[in-house]
Amino acid sequence: MTTLTKDAIKKSFMKLLNAKPINKITVKEIVEDCGINRNSFYYHFDDIPALIEEILNEQADALVQTSSREVNIYESILKGMEFAMQNKTAMLHLYNSVNKDVFERYLNRVANYTVTECFNIYFSEENLYEEDKQAIIMYYKSLLVGFVIEWLSSGMKYDLRNQVRRQCELFEGTTETAVKRCRRKEN
């Protein structure tokens, strides 16, 4: 029963967050929406920021657990952005809230995982220095985080999927070039 209650709280919160900013959402509204009492909310969560953190951590964990080996970088990036794309208004509200740091940790975690997985799939056979590999991963993770932050900062005025697709087309082959530059020399 506690799992059902906890899930109901999360579902109600996301519904409300997709409708209005965080600072306009109260615990009272959440519990009324899901039909529980206030004590039940506080049994599961200390406050709304703790609820936000759990939801975002669960989404990041779900991405890691359900990872399928995507066939290209574009599909991999879209998989990493899926939750944000499905909850655009909620993500904008999180980004513009005092809980922005929780959102940024989530975004960095998802981007790091997505880029690392992609890199490991495409370049698993390469003999690279670990420092160089991590530098390439950090570069692409930063680009992915930057795409999402720019999109949110602009008020989501353009189609992020199309923008990412076009970026991938324009810069196709650049990762391979970077990998060539940091291959270990064979003895």
PDB file of C-alpha atoms in Angstrom:
ATOM      1  CA  MET A   1       0.000   0.000   0.000  1.00  0.00           C
ATOM      2  CA  THR A   2       2.845   2.423   0.748  1.00  0.00           C
ATOM      3  CA  THR A   3       4.219   2.025  -2.797  1.00  0.00           C
ATOM      4  CA  LEU A   4       0.798   2.904  -4.199  1.00  0.00           C
ATOM      5  CA  THR A   5       0.570   5.968  -1.969  1.00  0.00           C
ATOM      6  CA  LYS A   6       4.076   7.097  -2.861  1.00  0.00           C
ATOM      7  CA  ASP A   7       3.355   6.625  -6.578  1.00  0.00           C
ATOM      8  CA  ALA A   8       0.093   8.562  -6.220  1.00  0.00           C
ATOM      9  CA  ILE A   9       1.950  11.450  -4.592  1.00  0.00           C
ATOM     10  CA  LYS A  10       4.527  11.529  -7.409  1.00  0.00           C
ATOM     11  CA  LYS A  11       1.856  11.327 -10.092  1.00  0.00           C
ATOM     12  CA  SER A  12      -0.157  14.141  -8.500  1.00  0.00           C
ATOM     13  CA  PHE A  13       2.921  16.299  -8.118  1.00  0.00           C
ATOM     14  CA  MET A  14       3.941  15.831 -11.764  1.00  0.00           C
ATOM     15  CA  LYS A  15       0.391  16.614 -12.876  1.00  0.00           C
ATOM     16  CA  LEU A  16       0.441  19.829 -10.851  1.00  0.00           C
ATOM     17  CA  LEU A  17       3.994  20.695 -11.960  1.00  0.00           C
ATOM     18  CA  ASN A  18       2.959  20.366 -15.592  1.00  0.00           C
ATOM     19  CA  ALA A  19       0.225  22.911 -14.861  1.00  0.00           C
ATOM     20  CA  LYS A  20       1.985  25.510 -12.694  1.00  0.00           C
ATOM     21  CA  PRO A  21       5.307  26.577 -11.165  1.00  0.00           C
ATOM     22  CA  ILE A  22       6.687  24.836  -8.074  1.00  0.00           C
ATOM     23  CA  ASN A  23       6.255  27.867  -5.843  1.00  0.00           C
ATOM     24  CA  LYS A  24       2.507  27.686  -6.521  1.00  0.00           C
ATOM     25  CA  ILE A  25       2.230  24.013  -5.502  1.00  0.00           C
ATOM     26  CA  THR A  26       1.486  23.138  -1.899  1.00  0.00           C
ATOM     27  CA  VAL A  27       1.518  19.856  -0.010  1.00  0.00           C
ATOM     28  CA  LYS A  28      -2.191  20.462   0.602  1.00  0.00           C
ATOM     29  CA  GLU A  29      -2.867  20.508  -3.159  1.00  0.00           C
ATOM     30  CA  ILE A  30      -0.835  17.345  -3.718  1.00  0.00           C
ATOM     31  CA  VAL A  31      -2.619  15.362  -0.999  1.00  0.00           C
ATOM     32  CA  GLU A  32      -6.047  16.622  -2.112  1.00  0.00           C
ATOM     33  CA  ASP A  33      -5.287  15.661  -5.700  1.00  0.00           C
ATOM     34  CA  CYS A  34      -4.291  12.108  -4.807  1.00  0.00           C
ATOM     35  CA  GLY A  35      -6.864  11.651  -2.022  1.00  0.00           C
ATOM     36  CA  ILE A  36      -4.581  11.054   0.951  1.00  0.00           C
ATOM     37  CA  ASN A  37      -3.988  12.893   4.190  1.00  0.00           C
ATOM     38  CA  ARG A  38      -1.119  15.257   4.887  1.00  0.00           C
ATOM     39  CA  ASN A  39       0.569  12.834   7.293  1.00  0.00           C
ATOM     40  CA  SER A  40       0.833  10.262   4.502  1.00  0.00           C
ATOM     41  CA  PHE A  41       2.771  12.762   2.416  1.00  0.00           C
ATOM     42  CA  TYR A  42       5.188  13.459   5.275  1.00  0.00           C
ATOM     43  CA  TYR A  43       5.556   9.753   5.992  1.00  0.00           C
ATOM     44  CA  HIS A  44       7.110   9.367   2.526  1.00  0.00           C
ATOM     45  CA  PHE A  45       8.762  12.741   1.920  1.00  0.00           C
ATOM     46  CA  ASP A  46      10.269  15.442   4.136  1.00  0.00           C
ATOM     47  CA  ASP A  47       9.106  18.190   1.790  1.00  0.00           C
ATOM     48  CA  ILE A  48       8.490  19.040  -1.867  1.00  0.00           C
ATOM     49  CA  PRO A  49      12.238  19.331  -2.719  1.00  0.00           C
ATOM     50  CA  ALA A  50      12.755  15.761  -1.420  1.00  0.00           C
ATOM     51  CA  LEU A  51       9.858  14.633  -3.629  1.00  0.00           C
ATOM     52  CA  ILE A  52      11.421  16.363  -6.645  1.00  0.00           C
ATOM     53  CA  GLU A  53      14.797  14.783  -5.990  1.00  0.00           C
ATOM     54  CA  GLU A  54      13.309  11.297  -5.724  1.00  0.00           C
ATOM     55  CA  ILE A  55      11.322  11.674  -8.951  1.00  0.00           C
ATOM     56  CA  LEU A  56      14.371  12.863 -10.894  1.00  0.00           C
ATOM     57  CA  ASN A  57      16.642  10.190  -9.395  1.00  0.00           C
ATOM     58  CA  GLU A  58      14.106   7.509 -10.307  1.00  0.00           C
ATOM     59  CA  GLN A  59      13.979   8.787 -13.881  1.00  0.00           C
ATOM     60  CA  ALA A  60      17.774   8.737 -14.138  1.00  0.00           C
ATOM     61  CA  ASP A  61      17.879   5.222 -12.611  1.00  0.00           C
ATOM     62  CA  ALA A  62      15.204   4.033 -15.046  1.00  0.00           C
ATOM     63  CA  LEU A  63      17.288   5.246 -17.971  1.00  0.00           C
ATOM     64  CA  VAL A  64      20.311   3.354 -16.676  1.00  0.00           C
ATOM     65  CA  GLN A  65      18.349   0.147 -16.040  1.00  0.00           C
ATOM     66  CA  THR A  66      16.436   0.113 -19.318  1.00  0.00           C
ATOM     67  CA  SER A  67      19.342   1.082 -21.483  1.00  0.00           C
ATOM     68  CA  SER A  68      19.190  -0.533 -24.852  1.00  0.00           C
ATOM     69  CA  ARG A  69      22.122  -0.248 -27.137  1.00  0.00           C
ATOM     70  CA  GLU A  70      20.885   2.517 -29.421  1.00  0.00           C
ATOM     71  CA  VAL A  71      22.058   2.409 -33.005  1.00  0.00           C
ATOM     72  CA  ASN A  72      23.247   5.990 -33.277  1.00  0.00           C
ATOM     73  CA  ILE A  73      24.155   9.041 -31.242  1.00  0.00           C
ATOM     74  CA  TYR A  74      20.903  10.835 -32.096  1.00  0.00           C
ATOM     75  CA  GLU A  75      18.755   7.971 -30.766  1.00  0.00           C
ATOM     76  CA  SER A  76      20.921   7.701 -27.671  1.00  0.00           C
ATOM     77  CA  ILE A  77      20.567  11.397 -26.903  1.00  0.00           C
ATOM     78  CA  LEU A  78      16.802  11.299 -27.459  1.00  0.00           C
ATOM     79  CA  LYS A  79      16.533   8.364 -25.066  1.00  0.00           C
ATOM     80  CA  GLY A  80      18.346  10.420 -22.451  1.00  0.00           C
ATOM     81  CA  MET A  81      16.025  13.391 -22.992  1.00  0.00           C
ATOM     82  CA  GLU A  82      12.782  11.384 -23.124  1.00  0.00           C
ATOM     83  CA  PHE A  83      11.459  12.274 -19.646  1.00  0.00           C
ATOM     84  CA  ALA A  84      12.213  15.982 -20.159  1.00  0.00           C
ATOM     85  CA  MET A  85      10.493  15.981 -23.550  1.00  0.00           C
ATOM     86  CA  GLN A  86       7.401  14.261 -22.125  1.00  0.00           C
ATOM     87  CA  ASN A  87       7.221  16.783 -19.265  1.00  0.00           C
ATOM     88  CA  LYS A  88       8.379  19.980 -20.962  1.00  0.00           C
ATOM     89  CA  THR A  89       6.376  22.394 -18.840  1.00  0.00           C
ATOM     90  CA  ALA A  90       7.361  20.610 -15.630  1.00  0.00           C
ATOM     91  CA  MET A  91      11.041  20.745 -16.641  1.00  0.00           C
ATOM     92  CA  LEU A  92      10.734  24.467 -17.384  1.00  0.00           C
ATOM     93  CA  HIS A  93       9.147  25.001 -13.977  1.00  0.00           C
ATOM     94  CA  LEU A  94      11.971  23.043 -12.305  1.00  0.00           C
ATOM     95  CA  TYR A  95      14.609  24.943 -14.244  1.00  0.00           C
ATOM     96  CA  ASN A  96      13.102  28.275 -13.202  1.00  0.00           C
ATOM     97  CA  SER A  97      12.678  27.311  -9.550  1.00  0.00           C
ATOM     98  CA  VAL A  98      14.786  27.485  -6.430  1.00  0.00           C
ATOM     99  CA  ASN A  99      15.208  23.713  -6.928  1.00  0.00           C
ATOM    100  CA  LYS A 100      17.212  24.299 -10.106  1.00  0.00           C
ATOM    101  CA  ASP A 101      20.269  22.592  -8.582  1.00  0.00           C
ATOM    102  CA  VAL A 102      18.348  19.307  -8.215  1.00  0.00           C
ATOM    103  CA  PHE A 103      17.304  19.528 -11.856  1.00  0.00           C
ATOM    104  CA  GLU A 104      20.864  20.310 -12.971  1.00  0.00           C
ATOM    105  CA  ARG A 105      22.231  17.291 -11.061  1.00  0.00           C
ATOM    106  CA  TYR A 106      19.619  15.114 -12.767  1.00  0.00           C
ATOM    107  CA  LEU A 107      20.438  16.582 -16.174  1.00  0.00           C
ATOM    108  CA  ASN A 108      24.181  16.080 -15.667  1.00  0.00           C
ATOM    109  CA  ARG A 109      23.680  12.499 -14.481  1.00  0.00           C
ATOM    110  CA  VAL A 110      21.481  11.594 -17.457  1.00  0.00           C
ATOM    111  CA  ALA A 111      23.795  13.332 -19.931  1.00  0.00           C
ATOM    112  CA  ASN A 112      26.891  11.681 -18.475  1.00  0.00           C
ATOM    113  CA  TYR A 113      25.284   8.254 -18.607  1.00  0.00           C
ATOM    114  CA  THR A 114      23.980   8.739 -22.152  1.00  0.00           C
ATOM    115  CA  VAL A 115      27.288   9.978 -23.543  1.00  0.00           C
ATOM    116  CA  THR A 116      29.363   7.364 -21.674  1.00  0.00           C
ATOM    117  CA  GLU A 117      27.141   4.536 -22.936  1.00  0.00           C
ATOM    118  CA  CYS A 118      27.334   5.841 -26.489  1.00  0.00           C
ATOM    119  CA  PHE A 119      31.083   6.204 -26.297  1.00  0.00           C
ATOM    120  CA  ASN A 120      31.502   2.706 -24.866  1.00  0.00           C
ATOM    121  CA  ILE A 121      29.338   1.201 -27.610  1.00  0.00           C
ATOM    122  CA  TYR A 122      31.054   2.910 -30.530  1.00  0.00           C
ATOM    123  CA  PHE A 123      34.627   2.914 -29.283  1.00  0.00           C
ATOM    124  CA  SER A 124      34.852  -0.172 -27.083  1.00  0.00           C
ATOM    125  CA  GLU A 125      37.631  -1.649 -29.200  1.00  0.00           C
ATOM    126  CA  GLU A 126      39.780   1.479 -29.153  1.00  0.00           C
ATOM    127  CA  ASN A 127      42.971   1.524 -27.102  1.00  0.00           C
ATOM    128  CA  LEU A 128      42.641   4.971 -25.528  1.00  0.00           C
ATOM    129  CA  TYR A 129      44.177   6.685 -22.573  1.00  0.00           C
ATOM    130  CA  GLU A 130      41.550   6.907 -19.831  1.00  0.00           C
ATOM    131  CA  GLU A 131      42.194  10.656 -19.394  1.00  0.00           C
ATOM    132  CA  ASP A 132      41.511  11.266 -23.080  1.00  0.00           C
ATOM    133  CA  LYS A 133      38.398   9.095 -23.034  1.00  0.00           C
ATOM    134  CA  GLN A 134      37.041  11.028 -20.038  1.00  0.00           C
ATOM    135  CA  ALA A 135      37.862  14.348 -21.735  1.00  0.00           C
ATOM    136  CA  ILE A 136      35.840  13.372 -24.804  1.00  0.00           C
ATOM    137  CA  ILE A 137      32.933  12.171 -22.657  1.00  0.00           C
ATOM    138  CA  MET A 138      32.995  15.414 -20.631  1.00  0.00           C
ATOM    139  CA  TYR A 139      32.987  17.475 -23.823  1.00  0.00           C
ATOM    140  CA  TYR A 140      29.924  15.748 -25.265  1.00  0.00           C
ATOM    141  CA  LYS A 141      28.127  15.625 -21.910  1.00  0.00           C
ATOM    142  CA  SER A 142      28.593  19.379 -21.616  1.00  0.00           C
ATOM    143  CA  LEU A 143      27.203  19.857 -25.108  1.00  0.00           C
ATOM    144  CA  LEU A 144      24.127  17.793 -24.285  1.00  0.00           C
ATOM    145  CA  VAL A 145      23.509  19.655 -21.016  1.00  0.00           C
ATOM    146  CA  GLY A 146      24.043  22.918 -22.888  1.00  0.00           C
ATOM    147  CA  PHE A 147      21.446  21.972 -25.526  1.00  0.00           C
ATOM    148  CA  VAL A 148      18.820  21.339 -22.873  1.00  0.00           C
ATOM    149  CA  ILE A 149      19.643  24.445 -20.821  1.00  0.00           C
ATOM    150  CA  GLU A 150      19.628  26.649 -23.931  1.00  0.00           C
ATOM    151  CA  TRP A 151      16.269  25.174 -24.955  1.00  0.00           C
ATOM    152  CA  LEU A 152      14.804  25.809 -21.489  1.00  0.00           C
ATOM    153  CA  SER A 153      16.331  29.309 -21.306  1.00  0.00           C
ATOM    154  CA  SER A 154      14.729  30.222 -24.618  1.00  0.00           C
ATOM    155  CA  GLY A 155      11.328  29.160 -23.292  1.00  0.00           C
ATOM    156  CA  MET A 156      11.347  25.964 -25.371  1.00  0.00           C
ATOM    157  CA  LYS A 157      10.668  27.986 -28.534  1.00  0.00           C
ATOM    158  CA  TYR A 158      12.063  25.414 -30.928  1.00  0.00           C
ATOM    159  CA  ASP A 159      11.824  21.671 -31.440  1.00  0.00           C
ATOM    160  CA  LEU A 160      14.687  20.233 -29.413  1.00  0.00           C
ATOM    161  CA  ARG A 161      14.543  16.905 -31.261  1.00  0.00           C
ATOM    162  CA  ASN A 162      15.093  18.579 -34.623  1.00  0.00           C
ATOM    163  CA  GLN A 163      17.846  20.794 -33.220  1.00  0.00           C
ATOM    164  CA  VAL A 164      19.730  17.816 -31.743  1.00  0.00           C
ATOM    165  CA  ARG A 165      19.248  15.813 -34.953  1.00  0.00           C
ATOM    166  CA  ARG A 166      20.694  18.660 -37.002  1.00  0.00           C
ATOM    167  CA  GLN A 167      23.620  19.131 -34.601  1.00  0.00           C
ATOM    168  CA  CYS A 168      24.398  15.413 -34.905  1.00  0.00           C
ATOM    169  CA  GLU A 169      24.327  15.669 -38.704  1.00  0.00           C
ATOM    170  CA  LEU A 170      26.528  18.753 -38.800  1.00  0.00           C
ATOM    171  CA  PHE A 171      29.175  17.344 -36.485  1.00  0.00           C
ATOM    172  CA  GLU A 172      29.109  13.723 -37.643  1.00  0.00           C
ATOM    173  CA  GLY A 173      32.612  12.289 -37.611  1.00  0.00           C
ATOM    174  CA  THR A 174      34.084  14.710 -35.072  1.00  0.00           C
ATOM    175  CA  THR A 175      34.136  12.113 -32.317  1.00  0.00           C
ATOM    176  CA  GLU A 176      36.004   9.716 -34.570  1.00  0.00           C
ATOM    177  CA  THR A 177      38.560  12.446 -35.274  1.00  0.00           C
ATOM    178  CA  ALA A 178      39.033  13.067 -31.540  1.00  0.00           C
ATOM    179  CA  VAL A 179      39.425   9.339 -30.903  1.00  0.00           C
ATOM    180  CA  LYS A 180      42.084   9.070 -33.622  1.00  0.00           C
ATOM    181  CA  ARG A 181      44.052  11.846 -31.928  1.00  0.00           C
ATOM    182  CA  CYS A 182      44.146  10.069 -28.577  1.00  0.00           C
ATOM    183  CA  ARG A 183      44.781   6.447 -29.535  1.00  0.00           C
ATOM    184  CA  ARG A 184      47.583   4.796 -27.657  1.00  0.00           C
ATOM    185  CA  LYS A 185      50.465   3.870 -29.834  1.00  0.00           C
ATOM    186  CA  GLU A 186      50.856   0.128 -30.236  1.00  0.00           C
ATOM    187  CA  ASN A 187      54.286  -1.258 -29.358  1.00  0.00           C
TER     188      ASN A 187
END
